[in-house]
C-alpha cells in the first residue's frame, strides 16, 4: 500500500523526528511507514491524515504498491 | 508498585531482580556464597547497562524503556511469540530425546511442554478467540447482498 506521508512531510518542511513527536510515535515508526514496511493502525492512520488535513483515503492508497517495498 | 518506578527503569530492574533470584536459589541450594556474589554483581551491572541502553533512540531501547509505540509493541509481541514457539519446540525435542534414551528425568521437558501448550490455550481464550457470538438479526437467514471478495 502506497502512502503520501513522506511527500506531505517534506512539503511542510518537517523532520521525521518532528512528525513522530507530533503523532506520539517513534522516529523509527515514521521511517517504517514512509518506506511502506509498516501499515499503521486505524487510529494512527486517522491521526496522520488529520495532521496533514487530508482524508485517510487521500493519504493511503490501497491500489498502489509501495515502490521498492 | 511498578507505577512508582520510572518506566525506563522497570524492565532493567525486573531483569536484575530475576538474576538476584537465581543468586538466592544458589545460596539456598549449595550453601556457597562466591558464585552467588558473582551473579549478584552481574545483576547490578546489567541493570545499570540496560538502564543506559533504554535511553537510546532505537526500537530495542524503546521496548526496554517501556515507551514503545504500536509498531514497536508489535515487534516485541512477535519476538515473544517466537521465543514461546522455540521454547515449545525445544521442550518437545527434549522430551522425545529423553524418552528415546529411556531417561527417567524426562518430566521437566513434559512439564515445560504442558505449560507452554496451556499458555497458548490461555492466550487464545484471554485474547478473544471465543468472542464471535450469534449471527446478527439482519443477516440471520439471509444471503449476503453484496459479493464477498475473500
Short mmCIF file of C-alpha atoms in Angstrom, two decimals:
data_model
loop_
_atom_site.label_atom_id
_atom_site.label_comp_id
_atom_site.label_asym_id
_atom_site.label_seq_id
_atom_site.Cartn_x
_atom_site.Cartn_y
_atom_site.Cartn_z
CA UNK A 1 0.00 0.00 0.00
CA UNK A 2 1.41 3.32 -1.07
CA UNK A 3 1.15 6.35 1.18
CA UNK A 4 1.92 10.04 0.88
CA UNK A 5 3.43 10.62 4.30
CA UNK A 6 6.89 11.46 3.00
CA UNK A 7 5.65 13.93 0.38
CA UNK A 8 3.36 15.67 2.87
CA UNK A 9 6.07 15.84 5.50
CA UNK A 10 8.64 17.29 3.10
CA UNK A 11 6.05 19.72 1.76
CA UNK A 12 5.64 21.05 5.29
CA UNK A 13 9.41 21.03 5.86
CA UNK A 14 9.15 18.75 8.86
CA UNK A 15 11.75 16.27 10.02
CA UNK A 16 10.80 12.66 10.75
CA UNK A 17 11.51 13.30 14.43
CA UNK A 18 9.17 16.31 14.50
CA UNK A 19 6.37 14.36 12.83
CA UNK A 20 6.96 11.45 15.21
CA UNK A 21 6.73 13.75 18.22
CA UNK A 22 3.54 15.35 16.89
CA UNK A 23 1.90 11.95 16.37
CA UNK A 24 3.23 10.39 19.58
CA UNK A 25 5.19 7.61 17.89
CA UNK A 26 8.86 6.89 17.40
CA UNK A 27 11.03 8.21 14.57
CA UNK A 28 11.66 4.61 13.52
CA UNK A 29 7.92 4.06 13.06
CA UNK A 30 7.65 7.11 10.78
CA UNK A 31 10.56 5.71 8.74
CA UNK A 32 8.82 2.31 8.51
CA UNK A 33 5.52 3.88 7.44
CA UNK A 34 7.21 6.07 4.83
CA UNK A 35 9.05 3.07 3.41
CA UNK A 36 5.86 1.01 3.34
CA UNK A 37 7.24 -1.60 5.74
CA UNK A 38 4.60 -0.93 8.38
CA UNK A 39 0.87 -0.38 7.96
CA UNK A 40 -0.29 1.87 10.79
CA UNK A 41 -3.29 1.03 12.92
CA UNK A 42 -6.58 2.72 12.07
CA UNK A 43 -6.27 5.31 14.89
CA UNK A 44 -2.73 6.20 13.80
CA UNK A 45 -3.75 6.35 10.13
CA UNK A 46 -6.55 8.76 11.04
CA UNK A 47 -4.10 10.71 13.20
CA UNK A 48 -1.67 11.07 10.29
CA UNK A 49 -4.40 12.10 7.87
CA UNK A 50 -5.84 14.64 10.30
CA UNK A 51 -2.41 16.03 11.00
CA UNK A 52 -1.94 16.79 7.29
CA UNK A 53 -5.56 17.95 6.84
CA UNK A 54 -6.31 15.11 4.46
CA UNK A 55 -8.66 12.16 4.47
CA UNK A 56 -7.33 8.65 5.09
CA UNK A 57 -8.01 7.58 1.50
CA UNK A 58 -6.05 10.56 0.21
CA UNK A 59 -3.16 9.66 2.48
CA UNK A 60 -3.12 5.89 1.94
CA UNK A 61 -3.74 4.32 -1.43
CA UNK A 62 -4.57 0.61 -1.22
CA UNK A 63 -4.42 0.14 -5.01
CA UNK A 64 -0.84 1.28 -5.40
CA UNK A 65 2.17 -0.81 -4.42
CA UNK A 66 4.93 0.92 -2.49
CA UNK A 67 7.95 1.39 -4.75
CA UNK A 68 10.76 -0.84 -3.55
CA UNK A 69 8.66 -2.46 -0.80
CA UNK B 1 4.06 -0.87 42.80
CA UNK B 2 5.58 -0.58 39.32
CA UNK B 3 3.87 2.78 38.90
CA UNK B 4 6.24 4.30 41.42
CA UNK B 5 9.27 3.17 39.42
CA UNK B 6 10.39 5.21 36.42
CA UNK B 7 9.27 3.46 33.19
CA UNK B 8 12.83 3.43 31.88
CA UNK B 9 13.99 1.57 34.99
CA UNK B 10 11.16 -1.01 35.22
CA UNK B 11 12.36 -3.73 32.86
CA UNK B 12 16.08 -3.40 33.67
CA UNK B 13 15.18 -3.65 37.36
CA UNK B 14 12.91 -6.68 36.83
CA UNK B 15 15.70 -8.49 34.98
CA UNK B 16 18.12 -7.60 37.77
CA UNK B 17 15.71 -8.95 40.40
CA UNK B 18 15.29 -12.15 38.32
CA UNK B 19 19.06 -12.64 38.36
CA UNK B 20 19.17 -11.96 42.11
CA UNK B 21 16.54 -14.70 42.48
CA UNK B 22 18.94 -17.12 40.80
CA UNK B 23 21.72 -15.98 43.14
CA UNK B 24 19.43 -16.56 46.14
CA UNK B 25 18.46 -20.02 44.89
CA UNK B 26 22.14 -20.85 44.50
CA UNK B 27 22.86 -19.90 48.11
CA UNK B 28 19.89 -21.93 49.38
CA UNK B 29 20.76 -24.94 47.25
CA UNK B 30 24.53 -25.14 47.54
CA UNK B 31 25.29 -23.13 50.72
CA UNK B 32 28.18 -21.41 48.93
CA UNK B 33 28.36 -17.64 48.58
CA UNK B 34 31.04 -16.99 45.98
CA UNK B 35 29.08 -17.80 42.75
CA UNK B 36 26.02 -16.05 44.20
CA UNK B 37 28.06 -12.89 44.80
CA UNK B 38 29.30 -13.02 41.20
CA UNK B 39 25.72 -13.40 39.95
CA UNK B 40 24.59 -10.51 42.18
CA UNK B 41 27.35 -8.26 40.83
CA UNK B 42 26.35 -9.22 37.27
CA UNK B 43 22.71 -8.45 38.18
CA UNK B 44 23.59 -4.94 39.35
CA UNK B 45 25.90 -4.37 36.37
CA UNK B 46 23.35 -5.50 33.78
CA UNK B 47 20.66 -3.36 35.43
CA UNK B 48 22.85 -0.27 35.05
CA UNK B 49 23.81 -1.27 31.49
CA UNK B 50 20.21 -1.92 30.44
CA UNK B 51 19.05 1.33 32.06
CA UNK B 52 21.63 3.20 29.98
CA UNK B 53 20.67 1.26 26.85
CA UNK B 54 16.98 2.03 27.46
CA UNK B 55 17.72 5.73 26.97
CA UNK B 56 18.90 5.35 23.37
CA UNK B 57 16.90 6.04 20.20
CA UNK B 58 16.26 2.51 18.91
CA UNK B 59 13.36 0.05 18.84
CA UNK B 60 15.06 -2.22 21.38
CA UNK B 61 15.67 0.73 23.72
CA UNK B 62 12.03 1.81 23.45
CA UNK B 63 10.88 -1.71 24.39
CA UNK B 64 13.38 -1.91 27.22
CA UNK B 65 12.45 1.57 28.45
CA UNK B 66 8.66 0.82 28.46
CA UNK B 67 7.88 3.59 25.96
CA UNK B 68 7.24 1.51 22.82
CA UNK B 69 4.72 2.75 20.27
CA UNK B 70 2.26 0.49 18.41
CA UNK B 71 4.79 -0.80 15.86
CA UNK B 72 7.45 -1.41 18.48
CA UNK B 73 4.93 -3.23 20.69
CA UNK B 74 4.01 -5.37 17.69
CA UNK B 75 7.69 -6.17 17.12
CA UNK B 76 8.03 -7.07 20.81
CA UNK B 77 4.94 -9.29 20.68
CA UNK B 78 6.21 -11.13 17.62
CA UNK B 79 9.57 -11.66 19.27
CA UNK B 80 7.82 -13.03 22.37
CA UNK B 81 5.67 -15.29 20.20
CA UNK B 82 8.81 -16.59 18.52
CA UNK B 83 10.50 -17.24 21.87
CA UNK B 84 7.39 -19.10 23.06
CA UNK B 85 7.32 -21.22 19.91
CA UNK B 86 11.02 -22.01 20.25
CA UNK B 87 10.56 -22.92 23.94
CA UNK B 88 7.71 -25.26 23.00
CA UNK B 89 9.72 -26.88 20.20
CA UNK B 90 12.78 -27.24 22.45
CA UNK B 91 10.64 -28.87 25.17
CA UNK B 92 9.16 -31.28 22.63
CA UNK B 93 12.57 -32.21 21.18
CA UNK B 94 14.00 -32.63 24.68
CA UNK B 95 11.08 -34.87 25.69
CA UNK B 96 11.42 -37.02 22.56
CA UNK B 97 15.18 -37.43 23.07
CA UNK B 98 14.80 -38.15 26.79
CA UNK B 99 12.18 -40.82 26.09
CA UNK B 100 14.24 -42.32 23.26
CA UNK B 101 17.25 -42.80 25.51
CA UNK B 102 14.95 -44.01 28.32
CA UNK B 103 15.96 -41.35 30.78
CA UNK B 104 13.87 -41.22 33.91
CA UNK B 105 14.18 -37.45 34.22
CA UNK B 106 12.14 -36.59 31.13
CA UNK B 107 9.43 -34.96 33.24
CA UNK B 108 10.86 -31.39 33.15
CA UNK B 109 10.50 -31.44 29.35
CA UNK B 110 6.96 -32.80 29.64
CA UNK B 111 6.12 -30.15 32.23
CA UNK B 112 7.55 -27.35 30.08
CA UNK B 113 5.66 -28.65 27.04
CA UNK B 114 2.44 -28.78 29.06
CA UNK B 115 2.97 -25.26 30.45
CA UNK B 116 3.71 -23.73 27.04
CA UNK B 117 0.75 -25.55 25.46
CA UNK B 118 -1.56 -24.45 28.26
CA UNK B 119 -0.27 -20.86 27.98
CA UNK B 120 -1.14 -20.90 24.27
CA UNK B 121 -4.70 -22.04 25.00
CA UNK B 122 -4.95 -19.48 27.80
CA UNK B 123 -3.81 -16.80 25.34
CA UNK B 124 -6.46 -17.84 22.81
CA UNK B 125 -9.23 -17.58 25.39
CA UNK B 126 -7.88 -14.40 27.03
CA UNK B 127 -7.41 -12.50 23.78
CA UNK B 128 -10.80 -13.15 22.28
CA UNK B 129 -10.92 -16.41 20.29
CA UNK B 130 -14.36 -17.12 21.76
CA UNK B 131 -15.83 -13.68 21.13
CA UNK B 132 -17.85 -14.12 17.91
CA UNK B 133 -21.42 -14.54 19.04
CA UNK B 134 -24.61 -15.50 17.21
CA UNK B 135 -25.44 -14.00 13.83
CA UNK B 136 -26.94 -10.53 13.97
CA UNK B 137 -30.66 -10.10 13.40
CA UNK B 138 -30.28 -8.63 9.88
CA UNK B 139 -28.08 -11.23 8.24
CA UNK B 140 -29.55 -14.25 10.03
CA UNK B 141 -31.35 -16.37 7.49
CA UNK B 142 -30.49 -14.15 4.54
CA UNK B 143 -27.94 -14.39 1.81
CA UNK B 144 -25.31 -11.69 1.55
CA UNK B 145 -26.45 -8.86 -0.72
CA UNK B 146 -23.01 -7.88 -1.77
CA UNK B 147 -20.31 -10.11 -3.22
CA UNK B 148 -17.70 -11.16 -0.73
CA UNK B 149 -14.19 -10.91 -2.13
CA UNK B 150 -12.23 -13.11 0.23
#
